Each structure stands twice: as structure tokens, then as C-alpha cells.
């Protein structure tokens, strides 16, 4: 066994050995100052920080400024105070798009949450071919939006579409899915369920984290399947439900591509969502200041709704260990 | 960061390999891609090999979707293309904001004169007395009708006092043809074929007043005036089709229409007998329904058929859309693609050199001929008409040159007004509002918007002069 070098030892015959660090030197030293590490951390973060500042923070701040200006992109922004916000309050098509978005949210948000949770509960059971079902449910989320819109245009076609064909087989007359103002929005809600795969995966991850002993204890107490779901599963996955709710609230305010490609907001603006009206004002009518004001109202609404969700969360979201 | 920078330097974008050294590169953004871009690419190749070579200019073609929005953003950022391929509504939008280069002096220098052009296209390139664009490929919207169905319904048409061998020549006659050509499922009131359908296609629903001699924009007062007798008559006409077909039939029938660029296109599939369309219908038929173009000889042999006989080889015909105004003949709705030089372009003179090249008769005929379109120029060669793939090119050409060829209004709030008029049309079509109600509501909204635009323009003028 080689003797460990000491701090006092001198050995001219073995300079390499002398160069070895001493035990005392090898001992980690406390940092002289925390700022050095913070600096290194910031340096590593800098690509993201620069990107986030340049492409997110600055545009958000600028849009706040533009919302107080008359700005067409092609002219310099001219400050006009709160005129854009005042004009918005009197713009019937702004209120129409808010109404469309709200109606969609009221229908699509719970429908999406319930369907995805239901599917996750089913796929969490030990059924044959579970992996295939999981893959099949997730696959649609990988289809590009434009392709999805094209597929659904065909599915919704009254004469050639699969949906009306199936409905016809069970004696239901053809439904004019996208051309009737009263049906077009529900059709969009129905279509939104096509993309639940992503949410299902998150629910599945949450469901697999529920400790098995809780179900065993509930069973010993004589809890039925429904009671186990209500008293064990749902409280245990409530943080996941909460996360999905927040994402869904943000999502409904961003609905844009699908109605743009499928109905362009029609018929008679029955599917003109707020994001579409912002886009039209910004680029089609070159009213960037007005569109920015709308975008800020949209942002404030999202903040209020997510704030309410957070505020109520202490009553229904249960975190393990708390 | 260093690693990223190094990687970008090593593998990042390089200048285009085929650009000959020492040339000024003119960047040209255009909406056409794929096969649609081939005609313009051919013109650019000619330019780069001749005038470009001589004057050290190289035009680089950059195809892109939503070119109007990207040009807008790039112009705002101060890095626009040298040439942008846009539409006439951008002529007003850009020139109002001093974002397009006036071309009058350069046009004079290059001997580009208004009398060389069909007036409707030249006027689209100008705004408030100045020239901001030059035309490329035009669109002329006319009546397309399925001759086969006319012949098949000949007895019914004759019984209604109509001639099955020609297109209708007045709106009243058109309505009779349309009704006679409608087909309902036996024993039901379910429409399965429409003689004419208001929303097929939906693209021109806002300009139907052209056929009634109506105008939405009053050039003299610089105001919108929707509640004119001609505009009301237009909306009544739209409502008459909805009333006749019934609301349920409207939405059911529209919902069953196929996609435009496909064999299920309603005109090609025989679901709609008469519709308003442009020159592209010929190309669409060649691709998706070639049997509509081989009545006498097979499709492949058709180019050998004498020009005068070629229309007889087709199951489909075109004519001016009938006008409701007595004495008005050869009415059409016209648009054109345009070339503009945005503010801040780095090489405006070289850009115009290229634009002027595209306006030469031989180049314009190459561009429009390969696209199956007529030329915006007054002069057309016999060879061009003979070799054009569209058998009706001479009719399009005649209609575009007619004094009754109509373009979009040039207004400061064109796109917004159009959106509001479109809602009015849809509300009348869906029988949600009467024509007067819909027009009154649209008028009120447009007035509000125009007043706000005027106020802002005045405030901006005062603000700028401070």
C-alpha cells in the first residue's frame, strides 16, 4: 500500500508525486462569495435569458405601449391615451368575438377536461392492448394543425363526410356542421376533443402516482369503485387537474388556426374567436395599436381567470405531504 | 454562445451559390410557389440572362405564403424586399402611409404609359393620382356555365322561353335559367344540384353590386354609401335565392360542397351549373376533369384544333356575367397581381429595371400565357391568343378591356369595410336580416370606422408637424 504523501515530505527523486494535492488542499473550500456562482449560473442561462427578453418581454412591453397609440406598423406610433380601449368598448364585433370565445370556453373546457380524464381512467386500467389505445389517443396531437383542419373539413362535409354518413346509418338527418351559424361553434367544440391526447398523457402520469395502499385502505373500508374515484383518485390527482385547467384556460383564448382554416370566422362571424379578431385588426386592417389593446384585454382576462383558479385551488387541490 | 456562433458561421446560411459575382441582388418576394411560380421564374431567368447580365443585376425569387403580411412586417422593420408581389388593396394601404415608392418618374423614364394598359388594371396601380405599382397577372371574373347541363335541360329551358345554346344575358333571364337548372331529390324539397348558388364560391359575395351598377364607395364624397337603390337591389337579389331555396336547403347544400382545388369542386362535379370564376377554371378542368374538354377530339389532340373550334371541344363555356342595368354589356369584376417597391428597399432602381422588363409585351405574354391568363396590356399578339392554354382567353381579354370592367374600390378602410359588407351579405343569405337591416347596420359600422380613421389622420397630421 502506497503511503499517502504528507505536507512536510520532500522527495527530489519523485517530483510527480510531490505535485499531488495534499489532503488539506483537496478538501472543498467554502466559496468566497455567492456572486461568483450566480454569475456562472446567469452565464449558462444567458442564451435563454437573452431570447426570453428579446422575443417575449420586450414585445409584451412594446405591445403595452402600442395599445396606447395609433399604430399601423407602417407609420410611427402616435400616442392617443386610452382611445383604443374606449373604442373597443363600443366595438360590437369585439364583443361578438368575446362572446364566441366565452361560449366555446364554457363548452370546450369542461368537455375536454371530462373526456380526457375519462379516457385516462380507462387507459389506466389493466386492459388488453392498452399501449395501442394510448398510442392511438396520443397520435392525433402529432398531426399538424393545417392537416387536422383539412381532415375535419372532409369529416364535416354534409354530402361526403364520414360523420354524417354514420349519423345517416342510424337515421339522423345530415347536419350542416360548418355552414349553419347555430351548429358551427358546437362543431368546433366537438372537434377540439380530437386533441385531448396530450392531456390524457398528463392525467395518466398523475394516476400512476396515486399510491396503491390508499386504494387498498379504501377497499378495506368498503368503498365502492365510484367512492374510490371520488375520495381517493380525484383528490390525489387534483394538482394534475389544476395544471390541466390552467393550460386549458390559456388554450381557449388562443384558439386561432383551426377556425381560420375551416370557417374563417363564418358563417356571419359565428366562429370568429378573439384571437382571430386580434389578427385581422393587426395585419388585415393594419391597426396594430387597436389589436394590441385587444391582446392586453385578452391577457388580463386570462390572468383573472387563472387567478380565480389559483384562489379557489386551496379548497380543492390537495398536494401530497401538505 | 461562442459554440452557437461558431456553428452558425460554419454551417449557417450562405449566399446563393448561383449568383454571379459582382451583381446587385434584387430580392423579390412573391406569393406563388411550386408550379404556380414557374411562369415568373421563366421571366426572371430571361431577365438574369439578358438585361440583368448587361446591367449587373440579379433577381432572386423568394416565394412565400401570406406575402402581404410578411412584406408589411419587413417594411416596418426597415428591411423590405426590393420588389414585392402584392395585390391592389396594398397599393392604397402602403401609399396612404408613405410606405410604397411612387413610380411615376421611373415609369416615364422607361416609357411605361397608361395607354399601353387596359384601363382597369392601370387604375388599380394608382392612388390619388400617383403610380405605386405595375400589374402582372390579372383575374377577370365572369360567368362560367356547364353547357352539358344546358343541353340536357334544353326542353325545360325552351319551355321557359330560354335558349339552351347560349348563356343568359340579363339578371332576369339568369334567374330563370338558374331555377330551371335546379334539381331536387325525387319526392323531396332537398336541393341536389343548383343552377346557381350564392355562396359558391364565397370569394366575390361582396362585389355582387357590380352586376347591378352599384357602388359601395362614393369617389366624389370619399364616403361609403351602401343604401343606394342599386345596392339594395343587389341584396334583394341575394335574398331572393335564399327565399326560393329555403334556409335549411342553403346550409345543407353549402355544407356538402367539395373543395375548390379538387375533383369535388362543385362546378367540376356538376353540383353547381353556373358560377362566377376567373381564368383558373380552365386549368382546374385540365387537371381534375379533362373529359369536360374533349367533346370533339381527345384532350391530347386539342392543341391541333383550329382556335375557333376549340371552344366547341368544351362542355363548359364562359360569358360576361349579365348586368341588371339596361344597355350595359361586357361587365366583369377585375383584379390583378401587382409589383411594388416598398419604402426602404435597398436597390429601387435595379428593382424597377426588373419590373419594367416584366412589362414588355413578350415577357408579359410569357408570364400570363403560361398562367392561362390574359394580358393586362392593350396589345396582344395572335400567337399569344392562339397558344394560350385557355380556350376563352380572347373573351377574357375583351371583357377586361371593356369600359364596364370594374375593380375594387380604393378606400382608406377597404379591408375593414369589406369584412363588414361580407357579414351583411352572409346575414341576408342566411335570412338573419332583411337587406335593408343588414345594409343599414353595415353602413353605421363603416361610418363609425371611417370617422375614426379621419379623426386619427387629422391628429396624426398635427402630431407630425409638431
Short mmCIF file of N, CA and C in Angstrom, two decimals, chain A residues 214-286:
data_model
loop_
_atom_site.label_atom_id
_atom_site.label_comp_id
_atom_site.label_asym_id
_atom_site.label_seq_id
_atom_site.Cartn_x
_atom_site.Cartn_y
_atom_site.Cartn_z
N UNK A 214 -53.51 3.45 -0.75
CA UNK A 214 -54.72 4.24 -0.49
C UNK A 214 -55.97 3.52 -1.00
N UNK A 215 -55.83 2.91 -2.21
CA UNK A 215 -56.95 2.14 -2.75
C UNK A 215 -57.22 0.93 -1.86
N UNK A 216 -56.13 0.29 -1.37
CA UNK A 216 -56.30 -0.91 -0.51
C UNK A 216 -57.04 -0.51 0.77
N UNK A 217 -56.62 0.62 1.34
CA UNK A 217 -57.26 1.08 2.58
C UNK A 217 -58.74 1.39 2.32
N UNK A 218 -58.99 2.01 1.18
CA UNK A 218 -60.39 2.37 0.85
C UNK A 218 -61.22 1.11 0.65
N UNK A 219 -60.62 0.14 0.01
CA UNK A 219 -61.32 -1.13 -0.21
C UNK A 219 -61.66 -1.80 1.11
N UNK A 220 -60.65 -1.79 2.04
CA UNK A 220 -60.87 -2.39 3.37
C UNK A 220 -62.02 -1.68 4.09
N UNK A 221 -62.13 -0.37 3.81
CA UNK A 221 -63.22 0.39 4.43
C UNK A 221 -64.55 0.19 3.70
N UNK A 222 -64.50 -0.62 2.64
CA UNK A 222 -65.73 -0.95 1.92
C UNK A 222 -66.12 0.06 0.86
N UNK A 223 -65.18 0.88 0.40
CA UNK A 223 -65.51 1.89 -0.62
C UNK A 223 -65.74 1.23 -1.97
N UNK A 224 -66.80 1.65 -2.66
CA UNK A 224 -67.09 1.13 -4.00
C UNK A 224 -66.18 1.84 -5.01
N UNK A 225 -66.27 1.40 -6.26
CA UNK A 225 -65.44 2.00 -7.32
C UNK A 225 -65.67 3.50 -7.44
N UNK A 226 -66.94 3.90 -7.40
CA UNK A 226 -67.28 5.33 -7.56
C UNK A 226 -66.72 6.14 -6.38
N UNK A 227 -66.85 5.56 -5.15
CA UNK A 227 -66.35 6.27 -3.96
C UNK A 227 -64.83 6.35 -3.98
N UNK A 228 -64.20 5.29 -4.48
CA UNK A 228 -62.73 5.31 -4.58
C UNK A 228 -62.30 6.43 -5.53
N UNK A 229 -63.04 6.53 -6.62
CA UNK A 229 -62.72 7.60 -7.59
C UNK A 229 -62.89 8.98 -6.93
N UNK A 230 -64.02 9.15 -6.24
CA UNK A 230 -64.38 10.45 -5.70
C UNK A 230 -63.50 10.83 -4.50
N UNK A 231 -63.19 9.85 -3.65
CA UNK A 231 -62.49 10.17 -2.40
C UNK A 231 -60.99 9.90 -2.44
N UNK A 232 -60.55 9.10 -3.42
CA UNK A 232 -59.10 8.81 -3.47
C UNK A 232 -58.49 9.38 -4.76
N UNK A 233 -59.00 8.90 -5.91
CA UNK A 233 -58.36 9.25 -7.17
C UNK A 233 -58.38 10.76 -7.43
N UNK A 234 -59.59 11.33 -7.42
CA UNK A 234 -59.68 12.75 -7.78
C UNK A 234 -58.91 13.66 -6.82
N UNK A 235 -59.01 13.48 -5.50
CA UNK A 235 -58.18 14.34 -4.64
C UNK A 235 -56.68 14.14 -4.89
N UNK A 236 -56.29 12.88 -5.14
CA UNK A 236 -54.86 12.64 -5.32
C UNK A 236 -54.32 13.22 -6.63
N UNK A 237 -55.18 13.26 -7.64
CA UNK A 237 -54.69 13.84 -8.91
C UNK A 237 -55.15 15.29 -9.07
N UNK A 238 -55.67 15.86 -8.02
CA UNK A 238 -56.17 17.24 -8.14
C UNK A 238 -55.08 18.24 -8.59
N UNK A 239 -53.81 18.08 -8.21
CA UNK A 239 -52.80 19.00 -8.76
C UNK A 239 -52.69 18.89 -10.29
N UNK A 240 -52.87 17.67 -10.79
CA UNK A 240 -52.81 17.47 -12.25
C UNK A 240 -54.04 18.09 -12.92
N UNK A 241 -55.20 17.91 -12.27
CA UNK A 241 -56.43 18.53 -12.81
C UNK A 241 -56.25 20.04 -12.83
N UNK A 242 -55.67 20.57 -11.79
CA UNK A 242 -55.45 22.01 -11.68
C UNK A 242 -54.51 22.49 -12.80
N UNK A 243 -53.44 21.74 -13.00
CA UNK A 243 -52.49 22.11 -14.07
C UNK A 243 -53.20 22.12 -15.44
N UNK A 244 -53.97 21.05 -15.69
CA UNK A 244 -54.66 20.96 -16.98
C UNK A 244 -55.71 22.07 -17.13
N UNK A 245 -56.32 22.44 -16.02
CA UNK A 245 -57.32 23.52 -16.07
C UNK A 245 -56.66 24.84 -16.48
N UNK A 246 -55.50 25.12 -15.87
CA UNK A 246 -54.80 26.37 -16.20
C UNK A 246 -54.40 26.38 -17.68
N UNK A 247 -53.86 25.26 -18.12
CA UNK A 247 -53.45 25.17 -19.54
C UNK A 247 -54.66 25.34 -20.45
N UNK A 248 -55.79 24.73 -20.06
CA UNK A 248 -57.00 24.81 -20.89
C UNK A 248 -57.54 26.23 -20.93
N UNK A 249 -57.49 26.93 -19.79
CA UNK A 249 -57.98 28.33 -19.77
C UNK A 249 -57.15 29.17 -20.75
N UNK A 250 -55.84 28.99 -20.68
CA UNK A 250 -54.98 29.75 -21.59
C UNK A 250 -55.28 29.34 -23.04
N UNK A 251 -55.48 28.03 -23.23
CA UNK A 251 -55.70 27.49 -24.58
C UNK A 251 -56.94 28.05 -25.26
N UNK A 252 -58.05 28.20 -24.52
CA UNK A 252 -59.27 28.66 -25.18
C UNK A 252 -59.14 30.10 -25.69
N UNK A 253 -58.30 30.88 -25.06
CA UNK A 253 -58.10 32.25 -25.54
C UNK A 253 -57.15 32.31 -26.74
N UNK A 254 -56.54 31.17 -27.03
CA UNK A 254 -55.58 31.16 -28.14
C UNK A 254 -56.12 30.42 -29.36
N UNK A 255 -57.38 30.01 -29.33
CA UNK A 255 -57.93 29.27 -30.48
C UNK A 255 -57.87 30.18 -31.70
N UNK A 256 -57.20 29.71 -32.73
CA UNK A 256 -56.97 30.58 -33.88
C UNK A 256 -56.91 29.81 -35.20
N UNK A 257 -55.94 28.91 -35.31
CA UNK A 257 -55.66 28.32 -36.63
C UNK A 257 -56.83 27.53 -37.18
N UNK A 258 -57.43 26.71 -36.32
CA UNK A 258 -58.49 25.80 -36.81
C UNK A 258 -59.69 26.59 -37.37
N UNK A 259 -60.27 27.51 -36.62
CA UNK A 259 -61.39 28.26 -37.23
C UNK A 259 -60.95 29.11 -38.41
N UNK A 260 -59.72 29.61 -38.37
CA UNK A 260 -59.24 30.41 -39.51
C UNK A 260 -59.23 29.56 -40.78
N UNK A 261 -58.73 28.33 -40.66
CA UNK A 261 -58.62 27.47 -41.83
C UNK A 261 -59.96 26.85 -42.23
N UNK A 262 -60.82 26.61 -41.25
CA UNK A 262 -62.04 25.87 -41.57
C UNK A 262 -63.23 26.76 -41.91
N UNK A 263 -63.39 27.86 -41.21
CA UNK A 263 -64.57 28.70 -41.45
C UNK A 263 -64.22 30.16 -41.68
N UNK A 264 -62.99 30.52 -41.43
CA UNK A 264 -62.54 31.92 -41.50
C UNK A 264 -63.47 32.83 -40.67
N UNK A 265 -63.95 32.28 -39.58
CA UNK A 265 -64.78 33.09 -38.68
C UNK A 265 -66.27 33.03 -38.98
N UNK A 266 -66.63 32.47 -40.12
CA UNK A 266 -68.03 32.44 -40.52
C UNK A 266 -68.77 31.24 -39.97
N UNK A 267 -70.00 31.02 -40.32
CA UNK A 267 -70.84 31.91 -41.12
C UNK A 267 -71.33 33.10 -40.28
N UNK A 268 -71.32 34.26 -40.91
CA UNK A 268 -71.75 35.51 -40.27
C UNK A 268 -71.07 35.70 -38.90
N UNK A 269 -69.76 35.45 -38.86
CA UNK A 269 -68.90 35.64 -37.67
C UNK A 269 -69.32 34.78 -36.48
N UNK A 270 -69.96 33.64 -36.76
CA UNK A 270 -70.38 32.75 -35.67
C UNK A 270 -69.19 32.03 -35.04
N UNK A 271 -68.05 31.99 -35.73
CA UNK A 271 -66.88 31.32 -35.17
C UNK A 271 -65.66 32.25 -35.17
N UNK A 272 -65.93 33.54 -35.05
CA UNK A 272 -64.79 34.46 -35.00
C UNK A 272 -64.31 34.61 -33.55
N UNK A 273 -63.23 33.93 -33.24
CA UNK A 273 -62.69 33.96 -31.89
C UNK A 273 -61.89 35.26 -31.69
N UNK A 274 -61.62 35.57 -30.43
CA UNK A 274 -60.93 36.82 -30.11
C UNK A 274 -59.54 36.87 -30.77
N UNK A 275 -58.85 35.72 -30.78
CA UNK A 275 -57.50 35.72 -31.36
C UNK A 275 -57.56 36.05 -32.86
N UNK A 276 -58.65 35.63 -33.52
CA UNK A 276 -58.80 35.92 -34.95
C UNK A 276 -59.07 37.41 -35.17
N UNK A 277 -59.85 37.98 -34.27
CA UNK A 277 -60.16 39.41 -34.43
C UNK A 277 -58.91 40.26 -34.17
N UNK A 278 -58.10 39.81 -33.23
CA UNK A 278 -56.82 40.50 -32.98
C UNK A 278 -55.96 40.45 -34.25
N UNK A 279 -55.89 39.26 -34.83
CA UNK A 279 -55.07 39.05 -36.04
C UNK A 279 -55.58 39.92 -37.20
N UNK A 280 -56.88 39.92 -37.41
CA UNK A 280 -57.46 40.72 -38.51
C UNK A 280 -57.12 42.19 -38.32
N UNK A 281 -57.28 42.68 -37.11
CA UNK A 281 -57.00 44.09 -36.85
C UNK A 281 -55.53 44.42 -37.03
N UNK A 282 -54.68 43.51 -36.57
CA UNK A 282 -53.24 43.79 -36.63
C UNK A 282 -52.73 43.78 -38.07
N UNK A 283 -53.11 42.76 -38.83
CA UNK A 283 -52.47 42.58 -40.14
C UNK A 283 -53.36 42.91 -41.33
N UNK A 284 -54.64 42.60 -41.22
CA UNK A 284 -55.52 42.85 -42.37
C UNK A 284 -55.93 44.33 -42.41
N UNK A 285 -56.28 44.88 -41.24
CA UNK A 285 -56.70 46.28 -41.20
C UNK A 285 -55.56 47.22 -40.81
N UNK A 286 -54.38 46.66 -40.61
CA UNK A 286 -53.18 47.39 -40.13
C UNK A 286 -53.49 48.37 -38.99
#
